[in-house]
Amino acid sequence: MIDESLLSFEEKCTYKLRALYTKYGYLPYKMGKFEEYELYIRNKDFLVSDRVIAFNDTNGKLMALKPDVTLSIIKNGEDAPGVKQKVFYNENVYRVSESTHRFKEIMQTGLECIGDVDIYDICECISLAAESLGAIADDFCIEVSNLDLLRGVISSVCANEEFAAEAIACISEKNRHDLKTVCEKYGVDEDGQEKIGCLVSVYGERKSVIGKLREVFSLPEIERMATLSEMLDNSVFADKIKFDFSVVNDMNYYNGFVFRGFVDGGCRRVLAGGPHDNMMKKMKRTSGAIGFAVYLDRMDDLFRESEKYDVDTLLLYDDETDAAKVASSVRSFVASGSSVSAQKSIPEKLRYKKIADLRKKG
């Protein structure tokens, strides 16, 4: 049995998530700390940041401390018809922190399903994303969007690529006012404005969203969303999974159904995922792929248990104290279930409940 009181927040989470992913047939994936620098430079458009820590190996080859796991999984996999590579990972990656803007070692946890991906795999992945947050937090939500529908609606009202970029930025912020201004700037008529505006105002409970979309559009992607929604109804946390077109993630990286997760008390997403067929094609793979990452570092401050004390008892002794008596006292405290630190003086930053003083002057 593992004593969870001895585990850090990240260790507890990775233990729970490992147990969850294993139940669904995902196998552990392990990679080294280093990868060829060229891999990341060739695919820098798919990285969170293009800043990578690089160094020359002893053979002269340029290497990098890994800033991402998915690229390595895709690079080392093979395409086989009808077969899916299902893996999960707990890996330290090295990237620039959003808060400090300095390089930081970050624990990245997630999973990948690569191969003959279908609607079942999409449902399973989103369901596991919800269960992942459910294993960590009581109150959370998963927001799901459909980039194929989003792109289709935008291109149907205006084919200009600059319009698409500006419109997507407004939709991601749920900013209908600026979206209207952008539409007018590019000459989108009132009917087009109404259609694209629908993507900003429609979000929340899945059946309600489907109903409102059907009133405005007649698109096959809506029926695909309805099929997915019905499948998600059987998920453990079905009520936590919503539809929201403001979820755009990285449209260079993702396609199809994308999703992100939030926990109560935090304003930043703590989970992001979706299909990334664009990356697969760039890396000369013919299979599909879907996966997600859980950003445990963003939840650490929210859920870290604040330990009031480092140790139960501070045991003080000096050079005149019998060593056997010190050892006996330590064993006694440990046997009683208490933690103890034997010291000759009081450490400046040690937090303790009580002092046991064996010094003659104590």
GROMACS .gro file of C-alpha atoms in nm:
model
  362
    1MET     CA    1   0.000   0.000   0.000
    2ILE     CA    2   0.117   0.351  -0.081
    3ASP     CA    3   0.098   0.607   0.199
    4GLU     CA    4  -0.052   0.900   0.005
    5SER     CA    5   0.036   1.140   0.285
    6LEU     CA    6   0.398   1.106   0.174
    7LEU     CA    7   0.325   1.197  -0.187
    8SER     CA    8   0.337   1.543  -0.341
    9PHE     CA    9   0.037   1.682  -0.529
   10GLU     CA   10   0.188   1.590  -0.867
   11GLU     CA   11   0.278   1.239  -0.747
   12LYS     CA   12  -0.077   1.178  -0.622
   13CYS     CA   13  -0.223   1.299  -0.951
   14THR     CA   14   0.008   1.096  -1.173
   15TYR     CA   15  -0.064   0.784  -0.965
   16LYS     CA   16  -0.441   0.830  -1.006
   17LEU     CA   17  -0.418   0.912  -1.376
   18ARG     CA   18  -0.190   0.616  -1.445
   19ALA     CA   19  -0.448   0.384  -1.289
   20LEU     CA   20  -0.726   0.547  -1.495
   21TYR     CA   21  -0.551   0.529  -1.833
   22THR     CA   22  -0.433   0.171  -1.779
   23LYS     CA   23  -0.795   0.059  -1.737
   24TYR     CA   24  -0.868   0.174  -2.093
   25GLY     CA   25  -0.573  -0.004  -2.249
   26TYR     CA   26  -0.327   0.284  -2.265
   27LEU     CA   27   0.033   0.175  -2.215
   28PRO     CA   28   0.307   0.382  -2.048
   29TYR     CA   29   0.538   0.568  -2.284
   30LYS     CA   30   0.885   0.661  -2.166
   31MET     CA   31   1.133   0.881  -2.347
   32GLY     CA   32   1.475   1.023  -2.265
   33LYS     CA   33   1.538   1.380  -2.160
   34PHE     CA   34   1.707   1.460  -2.490
   35GLU     CA   35   1.587   1.462  -2.850
   36GLU     CA   36   1.752   1.582  -3.168
   37TYR     CA   37   1.719   1.959  -3.194
   38GLU     CA   38   1.621   1.929  -3.560
   39LEU     CA   39   1.293   1.757  -3.466
   40TYR     CA   40   1.172   2.066  -3.281
   41ILE     CA   41   1.302   2.318  -3.534
   42ARG     CA   42   1.125   2.138  -3.819
   43ASN     CA   43   0.801   2.138  -3.621
   44LYS     CA   44   0.828   2.460  -3.421
   45ASP     CA   45   0.481   2.571  -3.541
   46PHE     CA   46   0.335   2.294  -3.325
   47LEU     CA   47   0.521   2.389  -3.006
   48VAL     CA   48   0.381   2.603  -2.724
   49SER     CA   49   0.702   2.808  -2.750
   50ASP     CA   50   0.975   2.793  -3.013
   51ARG     CA   51   1.240   2.856  -2.748
   52VAL     CA   52   1.431   2.534  -2.685
   53ILE     CA   53   1.731   2.456  -2.463
   54ALA     CA   54   1.995   2.312  -2.699
   55PHE     CA   55   2.350   2.179  -2.656
   56ASN     CA   56   2.617   1.992  -2.852
   57ASP     CA   57   2.650   1.623  -2.769
   58THR     CA   58   2.995   1.459  -2.746
   59ASN     CA   59   2.959   1.342  -3.108
   60GLY     CA   60   2.890   1.699  -3.223
   61LYS     CA   61   2.519   1.643  -3.288
   62LEU     CA   62   2.291   1.926  -3.169
   63MET     CA   63   2.050   1.797  -2.904
   64ALA     CA   64   1.770   1.957  -2.703
   65LEU     CA   65   1.606   1.916  -2.367
   66LYS     CA   66   1.258   1.803  -2.470
   67PRO     CA   67   0.992   2.080  -2.469
   68ASP     CA   68   0.719   1.843  -2.586
   69VAL     CA   69   0.625   1.473  -2.572
   70THR     CA   70   0.375   1.431  -2.856
   71LEU     CA   71   0.631   1.499  -3.130
   72SER     CA   72   0.850   1.215  -3.002
   73ILE     CA   73   0.557   0.973  -2.980
   74ILE     CA   74   0.457   1.047  -3.340
   75LYS     CA   75   0.817   1.031  -3.463
   76ASN     CA   76   0.875   0.687  -3.312
   77GLY     CA   77   0.543   0.527  -3.413
   78GLU     CA   78   0.437   0.332  -3.720
   79ASP     CA   79   0.120   0.333  -3.933
   80ALA     CA   80  -0.071   0.004  -3.946
   81PRO     CA   81  -0.425  -0.022  -4.094
   82GLY     CA   82  -0.693  -0.078  -3.830
   83VAL     CA   83  -0.443  -0.057  -3.543
   84LYS     CA   84  -0.426   0.211  -3.274
   85GLN     CA   85  -0.123   0.298  -3.065
   86LYS     CA   86  -0.260   0.398  -2.724
   87VAL     CA   87  -0.007   0.543  -2.481
   88PHE     CA   88   0.003   0.769  -2.177
   89TYR     CA   89   0.297   0.958  -2.034
   90ASN     CA   90   0.427   1.140  -1.728
   91GLU     CA   91   0.727   1.335  -1.848
   92ASN     CA   92   0.921   1.642  -1.745
   93VAL     CA   93   0.941   1.893  -2.029
   94TYR     CA   94   1.149   2.208  -2.044
   95ARG     CA   95   0.984   2.523  -2.170
   96VAL     CA   96   0.940   2.891  -2.091
   97SER     CA   97   0.699   2.947  -1.804
   98GLU     CA   98   0.396   3.167  -1.874
   99SER     CA   99   0.429   3.330  -1.532
  100THR     CA  100   0.806   3.386  -1.497
  101HIS     CA  101   0.898   3.393  -1.871
  102ARG     CA  102   1.201   3.184  -1.781
  103PHE     CA  103   1.278   2.822  -1.860
  104LYS     CA  104   1.113   2.581  -1.620
  105GLU     CA  105   1.096   2.206  -1.573
  106ILE     CA  106   0.726   2.116  -1.599
  107MET     CA  107   0.557   1.781  -1.543
  108GLN     CA  108   0.341   1.701  -1.847
  109THR     CA  109   0.084   1.424  -1.817
  110GLY     CA  110  -0.140   1.307  -2.096
  111LEU     CA  111  -0.229   1.042  -2.349
  112GLU     CA  112  -0.226   0.979  -2.722
  113CYS     CA  113  -0.436   0.756  -2.946
  114ILE     CA  114  -0.268   0.726  -3.286
  115GLY     CA  115  -0.386   0.518  -3.580
  116ASP     CA  116  -0.727   0.442  -3.729
  117VAL     CA  117  -0.904   0.703  -3.514
  118ASP     CA  118  -1.286   0.718  -3.532
  119ILE     CA  119  -1.581   0.875  -3.348
  120TYR     CA  120  -1.547   0.620  -3.067
  121ASP     CA  121  -1.188   0.725  -3.000
  122ILE     CA  122  -1.291   1.091  -2.995
  123CYS     CA  123  -1.562   1.011  -2.740
  124GLU     CA  124  -1.324   0.801  -2.530
  125CYS     CA  125  -1.059   1.073  -2.531
  126ILE     CA  126  -1.301   1.347  -2.423
  127SER     CA  127  -1.452   1.118  -2.158
  128LEU     CA  128  -1.106   1.038  -2.021
  129ALA     CA  129  -1.024   1.409  -2.015
  130ALA     CA  130  -1.329   1.462  -1.794
  131GLU     CA  131  -1.239   1.165  -1.573
  132SER     CA  132  -0.884   1.300  -1.543
  133LEU     CA  133  -1.006   1.627  -1.394
  134GLY     CA  134  -1.267   1.438  -1.191
  135ALA     CA  135  -0.985   1.243  -1.026
  136ILE     CA  136  -0.823   1.570  -0.919
  137ALA     CA  137  -1.102   1.820  -0.852
  138ASP     CA  138  -1.465   1.817  -0.740
  139ASP     CA  139  -1.577   2.106  -0.957
  140PHE     CA  140  -1.457   2.130  -1.317
  141CYS     CA  141  -1.578   2.152  -1.674
  142ILE     CA  142  -1.474   2.033  -2.019
  143GLU     CA  143  -1.557   2.261  -2.312
  144VAL     CA  144  -1.575   2.107  -2.660
  145SER     CA  145  -1.573   2.280  -2.998
  146ASN     CA  146  -1.575   2.165  -3.362
  147LEU     CA  147  -1.309   2.339  -3.567
  148ASP     CA  148  -1.434   2.185  -3.891
  149LEU     CA  149  -1.776   2.345  -3.840
  150LEU     CA  150  -1.615   2.671  -3.730
  151ARG     CA  151  -1.393   2.688  -4.038
  152GLY     CA  152  -1.685   2.591  -4.264
  153VAL     CA  153  -1.915   2.865  -4.136
  154ILE     CA  154  -1.642   3.132  -4.152
  155SER     CA  155  -1.539   3.044  -4.509
  156SER     CA  156  -1.904   3.035  -4.622
  157VAL     CA  157  -1.958   3.399  -4.523
  158CYS     CA  158  -1.616   3.528  -4.637
  159ALA     CA  159  -1.328   3.344  -4.801
  160ASN     CA  160  -1.067   3.604  -4.701
  161GLU     CA  161  -0.796   3.445  -4.479
  162GLU     CA  162  -0.734   3.769  -4.290
  163PHE     CA  163  -1.106   3.786  -4.211
  164ALA     CA  164  -1.093   3.427  -4.083
  165ALA     CA  165  -0.803   3.508  -3.848
  166GLU     CA  166  -0.973   3.819  -3.707
  167ALA     CA  167  -1.312   3.647  -3.677
  168ILE     CA  168  -1.163   3.349  -3.493
  169ALA     CA  169  -0.989   3.585  -3.248
  170CYS     CA  170  -1.326   3.749  -3.170
  171ILE     CA  171  -1.503   3.414  -3.136
  172SER     CA  172  -1.235   3.286  -2.898
  173GLU     CA  173  -1.306   3.588  -2.674
  174LYS     CA  174  -1.686   3.567  -2.720
  175ASN     CA  175  -1.665   3.926  -2.842
  176ARG     CA  176  -1.975   3.970  -3.059
  177HIS     CA  177  -1.937   4.349  -3.077
  178ASP     CA  178  -1.591   4.336  -3.236
  179LEU     CA  179  -1.698   4.043  -3.452
  180LYS     CA  180  -1.970   4.261  -3.603
  181THR     CA  181  -1.710   4.531  -3.672
  182VAL     CA  182  -1.484   4.276  -3.842
  183CYS     CA  183  -1.775   4.150  -4.056
  184GLU     CA  184  -1.858   4.504  -4.167
  185LYS     CA  185  -1.490   4.568  -4.245
  186TYR     CA  186  -1.485   4.275  -4.489
  187GLY     CA  187  -1.831   4.337  -4.634
  188VAL     CA  188  -2.015   4.041  -4.479
  189ASP     CA  189  -2.393   4.082  -4.527
  190GLU     CA  190  -2.650   4.066  -4.244
  191ASP     CA  191  -2.731   3.700  -4.306
  192GLY     CA  192  -2.363   3.611  -4.280
  193GLN     CA  193  -2.323   3.821  -3.967
  194GLU     CA  194  -2.617   3.641  -3.807
  195LYS     CA  195  -2.469   3.301  -3.889
  196ILE     CA  196  -2.122   3.373  -3.762
  197GLY     CA  197  -2.260   3.558  -3.460
  198CYS     CA  198  -2.443   3.239  -3.364
  199LEU     CA  199  -2.109   3.076  -3.292
  200VAL     CA  200  -2.043   3.336  -3.022
  201SER     CA  201  -2.382   3.327  -2.850
  202VAL     CA  202  -2.446   2.951  -2.857
  203TYR     CA  203  -2.270   2.755  -2.583
  204GLY     CA  204  -2.338   2.543  -2.276
  205GLU     CA  205  -2.557   2.234  -2.239
  206ARG     CA  206  -2.496   2.011  -2.540
  207LYS     CA  207  -2.853   1.928  -2.649
  208SER     CA  208  -2.953   2.293  -2.625
  209VAL     CA  209  -2.656   2.396  -2.841
  210ILE     CA  210  -2.739   2.133  -3.105
  211GLY     CA  211  -3.101   2.253  -3.117
  212LYS     CA  212  -3.000   2.617  -3.166
  213LEU     CA  213  -2.745   2.529  -3.435
  214ARG     CA  214  -3.006   2.334  -3.630
  215GLU     CA  215  -3.226   2.643  -3.635
  216VAL     CA  216  -2.953   2.839  -3.816
  217PHE     CA  217  -2.753   2.583  -4.013
  218SER     CA  218  -2.805   2.267  -4.213
  219LEU     CA  219  -2.459   2.113  -4.198
  220PRO     CA  220  -2.340   1.752  -4.167
  221GLU     CA  221  -2.095   1.859  -3.896
  222ILE     CA  222  -2.387   1.944  -3.668
  223GLU     CA  223  -2.519   1.589  -3.696
  224ARG     CA  224  -2.170   1.461  -3.619
  225MET     CA  225  -2.175   1.679  -3.307
  226ALA     CA  226  -2.515   1.533  -3.216
  227THR     CA  227  -2.381   1.179  -3.253
  228LEU     CA  228  -2.082   1.258  -3.032
  229SER     CA  229  -2.309   1.425  -2.776
  230GLU     CA  230  -2.531   1.118  -2.751
  231MET     CA  231  -2.226   0.900  -2.694
  232LEU     CA  232  -2.095   1.140  -2.427
  233ASP     CA  233  -2.428   1.109  -2.243
  234ASN     CA  234  -2.299   0.773  -2.116
  235SER     CA  235  -1.979   0.922  -1.975
  236VAL     CA  236  -1.920   0.928  -1.600
  237PHE     CA  237  -1.909   1.310  -1.599
  238ALA     CA  238  -2.150   1.375  -1.888
  239ASP     CA  239  -2.297   1.681  -1.716
  240LYS     CA  240  -1.952   1.843  -1.696
  241ILE     CA  241  -1.898   1.831  -2.074
  242LYS     CA  242  -2.029   2.137  -2.263
  243PHE     CA  243  -2.019   2.270  -2.619
  244ASP     CA  244  -1.847   2.606  -2.670
  245PHE     CA  245  -1.711   2.744  -3.000
  246SER     CA  246  -1.475   2.982  -2.821
  247VAL     CA  247  -1.249   2.677  -2.783
  248VAL     CA  248  -1.012   2.717  -3.076
  249ASN     CA  249  -0.683   2.596  -2.917
  250ASP     CA  250  -0.410   2.609  -3.184
  251MET     CA  251  -0.568   2.580  -3.528
  252ASN     CA  252  -0.230   2.502  -3.688
  253TYR     CA  253  -0.202   2.203  -3.458
  254TYR     CA  254  -0.559   2.082  -3.408
  255ASN     CA  255  -0.855   1.991  -3.628
  256GLY     CA  256  -1.203   1.852  -3.568
  257PHE     CA  257  -1.331   1.824  -3.211
  258VAL     CA  258  -1.104   2.020  -2.975
  259PHE     CA  259  -1.152   2.061  -2.603
  260ARG     CA  260  -1.011   2.226  -2.294
  261GLY     CA  261  -1.063   2.184  -1.921
  262PHE     CA  262  -1.095   2.420  -1.626
  263VAL     CA  263  -1.120   2.361  -1.252
  264ASP     CA  264  -1.303   2.577  -1.002
  265GLY     CA  265  -1.083   2.853  -0.863
  266GLY     CA  266  -0.856   2.877  -1.166
  267CYS     CA  267  -0.887   3.108  -1.466
  268ARG     CA  268  -0.639   2.930  -1.693
  269ARG     CA  269  -0.708   2.606  -1.874
  270VAL     CA  270  -0.554   2.304  -1.703
  271LEU     CA  271  -0.620   2.058  -1.987
  272ALA     CA  272  -0.618   2.087  -2.366
  273GLY     CA  273  -0.658   1.837  -2.644
  274GLY     CA  274  -0.808   1.725  -2.971
  275PRO     CA  275  -0.715   1.558  -3.301
  276HIS     CA  276  -0.385   1.669  -3.450
  277ASP     CA  277  -0.387   1.528  -3.801
  278ASN     CA  278  -0.204   1.838  -3.927
  279MET     CA  279   0.100   1.743  -3.723
  280MET     CA  280   0.076   1.383  -3.843
  281LYS     CA  281   0.080   1.493  -4.209
  282LYS     CA  282   0.373   1.727  -4.146
  283MET     CA  283   0.567   1.434  -4.001
  284LYS     CA  284   0.483   1.210  -4.300
  285ARG     CA  285   0.238   0.992  -4.106
  286THR     CA  286  -0.081   0.864  -4.272
  287SER     CA  287  -0.274   0.780  -3.954
  288GLY     CA  288  -0.499   1.001  -3.745
  289ALA     CA  289  -0.422   1.110  -3.390
  290ILE     CA  290  -0.605   1.248  -3.088
  291GLY     CA  291  -0.483   1.319  -2.739
  292PHE     CA  292  -0.467   1.566  -2.454
  293ALA     CA  293  -0.229   1.700  -2.192
  294VAL     CA  294  -0.301   1.780  -1.827
  295TYR     CA  295  -0.108   2.079  -1.692
  296LEU     CA  296  -0.050   1.972  -1.333
  297ASP     CA  297   0.176   2.270  -1.263
  298ARG     CA  298  -0.122   2.503  -1.314
  299MET     CA  299  -0.322   2.319  -1.046
  300ASP     CA  300  -0.046   2.277  -0.792
  301ASP     CA  301  -0.113   2.609  -0.618
  302LEU     CA  302  -0.489   2.542  -0.613
  303PHE     CA  303  -0.478   2.197  -0.458
  304ARG     CA  304  -0.149   2.170  -0.274
  305GLU     CA  305  -0.217   2.069   0.084
  306SER     CA  306  -0.055   2.329   0.306
  307GLU     CA  307   0.147   2.137   0.561
  308LYS     CA  308   0.168   2.337   0.881
  309TYR     CA  309   0.467   2.142   1.013
  310ASP     CA  310   0.768   1.976   0.856
  311VAL     CA  311   0.810   1.739   1.150
  312ASP     CA  312   0.613   1.647   1.462
  313THR     CA  313   0.903   1.658   1.706
  314LEU     CA  314   1.235   1.840   1.710
  315LEU     CA  315   1.470   1.632   1.925
  316LEU     CA  316   1.764   1.839   2.059
  317TYR     CA  317   2.085   1.691   2.195
  318ASP     CA  318   2.448   1.797   2.237
  319ASP     CA  319   2.794   1.644   2.251
  320GLU     CA  320   2.743   1.543   2.613
  321THR     CA  321   2.422   1.349   2.538
  322ASP     CA  322   2.458   0.972   2.526
  323ALA     CA  323   2.423   0.867   2.158
  324ALA     CA  324   2.238   0.551   2.259
  325LYS     CA  325   1.981   0.765   2.440
  326VAL     CA  326   1.933   0.977   2.125
  327ALA     CA  327   1.882   0.665   1.913
  328SER     CA  328   1.641   0.517   2.167
  329SER     CA  329   1.437   0.839   2.181
  330VAL     CA  330   1.416   0.861   1.802
  331ARG     CA  331   1.296   0.498   1.781
  332SER     CA  332   1.036   0.568   2.047
  333PHE     CA  333   0.891   0.867   1.861
  334VAL     CA  334   0.885   0.679   1.529
  335ALA     CA  335   0.722   0.374   1.690
  336SER     CA  336   0.445   0.598   1.827
  337GLY     CA  337   0.367   0.724   1.475
  338SER     CA  338   0.540   1.061   1.505
  339SER     CA  339   0.803   1.206   1.277
  340VAL     CA  340   1.118   1.330   1.445
  341SER     CA  341   1.430   1.523   1.350
  342ALA     CA  342   1.734   1.487   1.576
  343GLN     CA  343   1.940   1.807   1.576
  344LYS     CA  344   2.211   1.975   1.780
  345SER     CA  345   2.055   2.317   1.727
  346ILE     CA  346   1.724   2.452   1.597
  347PRO     CA  347   1.722   2.479   1.214
  348GLU     CA  348   1.614   2.826   1.112
  349LYS     CA  349   1.333   2.726   0.874
  350LEU     CA  350   1.220   2.394   1.022
  351ARG     CA  351   0.853   2.389   1.129
  352TYR     CA  352   0.784   2.159   1.426
  353LYS     CA  353   0.499   2.091   1.667
  354LYS     CA  354   0.706   2.038   1.981
  355ILE     CA  355   1.060   2.013   2.116
  356ALA     CA  356   1.206   1.724   2.311
  357ASP     CA  357   1.531   1.844   2.469
  358LEU     CA  358   1.787   1.583   2.578
  359ARG     CA  359   2.058   1.839   2.646
  360LYS     CA  360   2.177   1.867   3.005
  361LYS     CA  361   2.110   2.240   2.994
  362GLY     CA  362   1.772   2.188   2.825
   0.00000   0.00000   0.00000
